[in-house]
Amino acid sequence: MSRGTIEGKHLFQPVPVPGLPPSTALADLATAGDDHAWLAGTTGVFTSHPSAPLVLRWTGHTWQEEPLPHLPAAASLAGISATGPHDVWAVGNSAGKPLLLHYDGTTWHLLDLPPITWAKAVTAITPHDVHIVGTGPDTLHWDGTRWTRTTVLASPREGLQTITATGPHDVWAGGGGLAGTGPTSYEYPVLIHWDGTRWTDLRVPRLEHGHIAHLAAATPTDLWLGHQRDTDGLLVHRWDGHRWHPVPTPTGPDRLSLHGVTAGWTWGVRTTRRSFETRPTFHRWTGQDWTPIPLPDDLAATPASHVGLATTSTGTAWAYLKTAEGVHVLRHTPAT
């Protein structure tokens, strides 16, 4: 049996990560080919010190912390996207305003944005075609010259929190809205699509309550959607270009809390029946069902939080998680 496999299943392999303070929170991961990746987060969370944005970059051999512009106020990062090694966009918030950082291959720059409510996610299609969404009803679009803010949702009680794209004429964004008042209020999902000219409301796949927490598009006819509902956790649906199909939740002996979905992957934590410890878990879609991807023994048995994953076009997957010992990043390369 070769190193990196267990019973024919290819393992995640840990890669070096710089030491980070326990107050670190991880938010999002972006890739640009197999040799370029960026991990965004925040340090100083739940401490007496001001929080600060954090970006780690994969150098091809190790992860290193990036020098970021000085910010006069506490700040955090929520999303990151890259079109290539010389074009990376990270969004977050600082002092009640949206925060935008851009990497040109050499230096990170602080850029101005029109005001939106709590920037949550970004997708960069080209250096001259970038979309940002926040928890309010507005989107931002960069055309290479200026930012345009567009109100895309009908109600001020609706907001967006996830976005994905396969090209300039195929962008999806999702979130949720709030209906009713008091004890009768409930959350409902919101899904919109950009065709290169305008945003359009779409029918959500047989979902009545909750919100859309994750979107990931592999192609215009292969969209993965994670729908969060209070009592059921994250439910997965898949769009084939004509209709939505429910995708079964990964099975297992322990209670699963599914945190995210991307094209062909899910991730989250499992809680054993004998304890409240949350163990990280990652699953890959076989075409019919989910198969768990083994983690190194020390991480598989360790309580974890801030679990996430991103993939490349060639099938390489980067995963991250945080334990009491610190931040861990792992790489999964398809077996050849």
Coordinates of C-alpha atoms in Angstrom, one line a residue:
M1 CA 0.0 0.0 0.0
S2 CA 1.5 3.3 -1.1
R3 CA 2.0 6.3 1.2
G4 CA -1.1 8.6 1.1
T5 CA -3.7 5.9 0.5
I6 CA -5.8 3.8 2.8
E7 CA -7.7 0.9 1.3
G8 CA -7.4 2.5 -2.1
K9 CA -8.6 5.9 -1.0
H10 CA -6.3 8.8 -1.6
L11 CA -5.5 10.8 1.5
F12 CA -5.3 14.5 2.3
Q13 CA -1.7 15.3 2.9
P14 CA -0.7 18.1 5.4
V15 CA 1.5 21.0 4.1
P16 CA 3.5 23.5 6.2
V17 CA 1.6 26.4 7.7
P18 CA 3.0 29.3 9.7
G19 CA 2.1 29.5 13.4
L20 CA -1.0 31.6 13.9
P21 CA -2.5 32.9 17.1
P22 CA -5.4 31.0 18.7
S23 CA -7.7 33.9 18.0
T24 CA -7.5 33.2 14.2
A25 CA -10.7 32.5 12.3
L26 CA -10.7 31.1 8.8
A27 CA -13.2 32.2 6.2
D28 CA -12.5 31.2 2.6
L29 CA -10.0 29.7 0.2
A30 CA -9.3 30.5 -3.5
T31 CA -7.2 28.6 -6.0
A32 CA -5.7 29.5 -9.4
G33 CA -4.3 26.2 -10.8
D34 CA -2.5 23.6 -8.8
D35 CA 0.4 25.8 -7.6
H36 CA -1.4 28.9 -6.5
A37 CA -3.8 29.2 -3.6
W38 CA -4.8 31.8 -0.9
L39 CA -6.5 31.4 2.4
A40 CA -8.4 34.3 4.0
G41 CA -9.3 34.9 7.6
T42 CA -9.1 37.2 10.6
T43 CA -6.9 37.4 13.6
G44 CA -7.8 38.8 17.0
V45 CA -11.3 37.4 17.1
F46 CA -13.0 37.5 20.5
T47 CA -10.0 39.2 22.1
S48 CA -9.3 42.6 23.6
H49 CA -7.2 43.5 20.5
P50 CA -8.6 44.9 17.3
S51 CA -9.3 42.1 14.7
A52 CA -7.2 42.2 11.6
P53 CA -7.4 40.6 8.1
L54 CA -5.2 37.6 7.4
V55 CA -4.2 36.1 4.0
L56 CA -1.9 33.1 3.6
R57 CA -0.4 32.3 0.2
W58 CA 0.8 29.0 -1.1
T59 CA 4.3 29.5 -2.5
G60 CA 4.5 26.1 -4.2
H61 CA 6.4 24.7 -1.2
T62 CA 4.8 26.2 1.9
W63 CA 2.1 28.6 3.1
Q64 CA 3.2 32.0 4.2
E65 CA 1.5 35.0 5.7
E66 CA 1.1 37.9 3.3
P67 CA 1.9 41.5 4.3
L68 CA -1.3 43.5 4.0
P69 CA -2.0 47.3 4.0
H70 CA -2.3 48.9 7.4
L71 CA -5.9 49.6 8.4
P72 CA -6.8 52.3 11.0
A73 CA -9.7 50.2 12.4
A74 CA -10.6 46.7 13.3
A75 CA -11.3 44.6 10.2
S76 CA -12.2 41.1 9.0
L77 CA -12.2 39.1 5.8
A78 CA -15.1 36.9 4.6
G79 CA -14.3 36.0 1.0
I80 CA -11.5 35.6 -1.5
S81 CA -11.3 34.8 -5.3
A82 CA -8.5 34.7 -7.9
T83 CA -8.3 34.7 -11.7
G84 CA -4.6 33.9 -11.6
P85 CA -1.4 34.4 -9.6
H86 CA -1.4 38.2 -10.4
D87 CA -5.1 38.9 -9.7
V88 CA -6.6 38.1 -6.3
W89 CA -9.5 39.8 -4.6
A90 CA -10.4 39.6 -0.9
V91 CA -13.5 41.2 0.7
G92 CA -14.6 41.9 4.2
N93 CA -15.6 44.7 6.5
S94 CA -13.9 47.4 8.5
A95 CA -15.5 50.1 10.7
G96 CA -19.0 49.4 9.3
K97 CA -17.8 49.7 5.6
P98 CA -17.0 47.1 3.0
L99 CA -13.3 46.2 2.8
L100 CA -11.6 45.3 -0.5
L101 CA -8.0 44.1 -0.9
H102 CA -6.4 43.4 -4.2
Y103 CA -3.2 41.5 -5.0
D104 CA -1.3 42.2 -8.2
G105 CA 1.2 39.5 -8.0
T106 CA 3.6 41.6 -5.9
T107 CA 1.7 43.8 -3.4
W108 CA -1.7 43.9 -1.7
H109 CA -3.6 47.2 -2.2
L110 CA -6.5 48.6 -0.3
L111 CA -9.2 49.8 -2.7
D112 CA -12.3 51.9 -2.3
L113 CA -15.8 50.4 -2.7
P114 CA -19.3 51.9 -2.9
P115 CA -21.1 51.2 0.3
I116 CA -23.0 48.0 0.7
T117 CA -24.2 46.1 3.7
W118 CA -21.5 43.7 5.1
A119 CA -19.5 42.3 2.2
K120 CA -19.7 38.5 2.3
A121 CA -18.4 37.0 -1.0
V122 CA -16.6 37.8 -4.2
T123 CA -16.1 36.0 -7.5
A124 CA -13.5 37.2 -10.0
I125 CA -14.0 36.1 -13.6
T126 CA -11.3 38.2 -15.2
P127 CA -9.3 41.2 -13.8
H128 CA -11.9 43.3 -15.4
D129 CA -15.0 41.4 -14.4
V130 CA -15.6 41.0 -10.6
H131 CA -18.8 40.7 -8.6
I132 CA -19.3 41.2 -4.9
V133 CA -22.3 40.5 -2.7
G134 CA -23.2 41.4 0.8
T135 CA -25.9 40.8 3.4
G136 CA -28.1 43.5 1.9
P137 CA -30.1 43.7 -1.4
D138 CA -27.2 45.1 -3.5
T139 CA -24.4 43.7 -5.7
L140 CA -21.2 45.4 -6.9
H141 CA -19.7 44.9 -10.3
W142 CA -16.2 45.9 -11.5
D143 CA -15.8 46.4 -15.3
G144 CA -12.2 47.3 -15.2
T145 CA -12.9 51.0 -14.9
R146 CA -15.4 51.5 -12.1
W147 CA -17.7 49.8 -9.6
T148 CA -21.4 49.7 -10.2
R149 CA -23.8 49.1 -7.4
T150 CA -27.2 47.5 -8.3
T151 CA -30.1 46.8 -6.1
V152 CA -31.1 43.3 -7.1
L153 CA -33.5 42.1 -4.4
A154 CA -37.0 43.3 -4.0
S155 CA -37.1 43.6 -0.2
P156 CA -34.7 45.3 2.2
R157 CA -35.2 42.2 4.4
E158 CA -33.4 40.1 1.8
G159 CA -29.7 39.6 1.5
L160 CA -27.0 37.7 -0.3
Q161 CA -24.0 35.7 1.1
T162 CA -22.6 33.4 -1.6
I163 CA -21.7 33.8 -5.2
T164 CA -20.1 31.7 -8.0
A165 CA -19.5 32.0 -11.7
T166 CA -18.4 30.0 -14.7
G167 CA -18.0 33.0 -17.0
P168 CA -19.1 36.6 -17.7
H169 CA -22.6 35.5 -18.7
D170 CA -23.2 32.9 -16.0
V171 CA -23.0 34.2 -12.4
W172 CA -25.1 32.9 -9.5
A173 CA -25.7 34.5 -6.1
G174 CA -27.8 33.3 -3.2
G175 CA -28.9 34.2 0.3
G176 CA -32.2 34.6 2.1
G177 CA -35.0 36.8 3.2
L178 CA -37.2 37.2 6.3
A179 CA -41.0 37.1 6.2
G180 CA -43.5 37.8 8.9
T181 CA -43.0 39.3 12.3
G182 CA -42.5 38.1 15.8
P183 CA -42.9 34.4 16.5
T184 CA -44.5 33.8 13.1
S185 CA -41.5 35.1 11.2
Y186 CA -39.5 32.7 9.0
E187 CA -36.5 32.7 6.6
Y188 CA -36.8 31.9 2.9
P189 CA -34.1 31.2 0.3
V190 CA -33.2 33.7 -2.5
L191 CA -31.4 32.8 -5.7
I192 CA -30.5 35.2 -8.6
H193 CA -28.6 34.8 -11.9
W194 CA -26.5 37.3 -13.9
D195 CA -26.5 36.8 -17.7
G196 CA -23.9 39.4 -18.5
T197 CA -26.5 42.2 -18.7
R198 CA -28.9 41.9 -15.8
W199 CA -29.8 39.9 -12.7
T200 CA -32.9 37.7 -12.7
D201 CA -34.8 36.1 -9.8
L202 CA -34.9 32.3 -10.1
R203 CA -37.1 29.6 -8.6
V204 CA -35.4 27.9 -5.8
P205 CA -35.4 24.1 -5.8
R206 CA -38.4 23.0 -3.7
L207 CA -37.1 24.9 -0.7
E208 CA -39.6 26.7 1.6
H209 CA -37.6 27.9 4.5
G210 CA -34.0 28.6 5.4
H211 CA -31.4 30.3 3.2
I212 CA -28.8 29.4 0.6
A213 CA -25.4 29.2 2.3
H214 CA -23.2 28.0 -0.5
L215 CA -23.1 28.0 -4.3
A216 CA -20.5 26.4 -6.5
A217 CA -20.7 26.1 -10.3
A218 CA -18.5 23.6 -12.2
T219 CA -20.1 24.5 -15.6
P220 CA -23.3 26.4 -16.6
T221 CA -25.1 23.0 -16.4
D222 CA -23.6 21.8 -13.1
L223 CA -24.4 24.0 -10.1
W224 CA -24.1 22.8 -6.5
L225 CA -26.3 24.5 -3.9
G226 CA -26.1 24.2 -0.1
H227 CA -29.4 25.1 1.6
Q228 CA -29.3 25.8 5.3
R229 CA -32.5 25.0 7.3
D230 CA -32.6 25.3 11.1
T231 CA -33.7 21.8 12.0
D232 CA -32.2 19.9 9.0
G233 CA -28.8 21.5 8.7
L234 CA -27.2 21.9 5.2
L235 CA -29.1 20.2 2.4
V236 CA -27.5 19.8 -1.1
H237 CA -29.1 20.2 -4.5
R238 CA -27.6 20.0 -8.0
W239 CA -28.7 21.9 -11.2
D240 CA -28.2 20.0 -14.5
G241 CA -29.2 22.9 -16.8
H242 CA -32.8 21.9 -16.8
R243 CA -33.9 21.1 -13.3
W244 CA -32.8 20.7 -9.7
H245 CA -32.0 17.3 -8.2
P246 CA -31.7 16.7 -4.4
V247 CA -28.4 15.1 -3.5
P248 CA -28.4 12.7 -0.5
T249 CA -26.5 13.8 2.6
P250 CA -23.4 11.8 3.4
T251 CA -24.2 8.9 5.7
G252 CA -22.2 7.7 8.8
P253 CA -22.6 6.4 12.3
D254 CA -22.1 9.8 14.0
R255 CA -24.2 13.0 13.8
L256 CA -23.1 15.1 10.8
S257 CA -23.2 18.9 10.7
L258 CA -22.6 19.8 7.1
H259 CA -20.8 23.1 6.7
G260 CA -20.2 23.6 3.0
V261 CA -20.5 22.2 -0.6
T262 CA -18.6 22.8 -3.8
A263 CA -18.7 20.9 -7.1
G264 CA -18.3 17.3 -6.1
W265 CA -17.3 17.9 -2.4
T266 CA -18.9 18.5 1.0
W267 CA -17.3 19.1 4.3
G268 CA -18.3 19.6 7.9
V269 CA -17.9 17.9 11.3
R270 CA -19.2 14.8 13.0
T271 CA -20.1 14.5 16.6
T272 CA -19.8 11.1 18.2
R273 CA -22.7 9.7 20.3
R274 CA -20.4 9.5 23.4
S275 CA -19.1 13.0 23.3
F276 CA -19.7 16.5 22.1
E277 CA -16.4 16.8 20.3
T278 CA -16.6 17.7 16.6
R279 CA -14.3 15.8 14.3
P280 CA -13.6 17.2 10.7
T281 CA -15.0 15.3 7.8
F282 CA -14.7 15.7 4.0
H283 CA -16.6 13.8 1.3
R284 CA -16.2 13.4 -2.4
W285 CA -19.1 12.7 -4.8
T286 CA -18.7 9.3 -6.7
G287 CA -21.6 10.0 -9.1
Q288 CA -24.0 8.1 -7.0
D289 CA -23.1 8.7 -3.4
W290 CA -20.5 10.4 -1.1
T291 CA -17.3 8.7 0.0
P292 CA -15.3 10.0 3.0
I293 CA -11.7 11.1 2.2
P294 CA -9.5 10.0 5.1
L295 CA -7.5 12.5 7.1
P296 CA -4.2 11.9 8.8
D297 CA -4.8 10.0 12.0
D298 CA -3.9 12.9 14.3
L299 CA -6.3 15.3 12.6
A300 CA -9.1 12.7 12.1
A301 CA -9.3 12.2 15.9
T302 CA -9.0 15.9 16.9
P303 CA -11.9 18.3 17.5
A304 CA -11.9 21.0 14.8
S305 CA -13.7 24.1 13.6
H306 CA -13.5 26.5 10.7
V307 CA -13.6 23.6 8.2
G308 CA -13.4 24.5 4.5
L309 CA -12.3 23.4 1.1
A310 CA -11.6 24.6 -2.5
T311 CA -10.8 22.8 -5.7
T312 CA -8.8 23.4 -8.9
S313 CA -9.8 22.7 -12.5
T314 CA -7.6 19.7 -12.5
G315 CA -9.2 18.1 -9.4
T316 CA -6.7 19.0 -6.7
A317 CA -8.5 20.0 -3.5
W318 CA -7.2 22.2 -0.7
A319 CA -8.8 21.8 2.7
Y320 CA -8.3 23.8 5.9
L321 CA -9.4 23.3 9.5
K322 CA -8.6 24.7 12.9
T323 CA -7.8 22.7 16.0
A324 CA -6.6 23.6 19.5
E325 CA -3.1 23.2 18.1
G326 CA -3.6 25.8 15.4
V327 CA -4.4 26.1 11.7
H328 CA -3.9 23.1 9.4
V329 CA -4.0 23.0 5.6
L330 CA -4.1 19.8 3.6
R331 CA -3.8 18.9 -0.1
H332 CA -5.7 16.1 -2.0
T333 CA -4.4 15.2 -5.4
P334 CA -6.4 12.8 -7.6
A335 CA -4.8 9.4 -8.0
T336 CA -3.2 8.8 -11.3

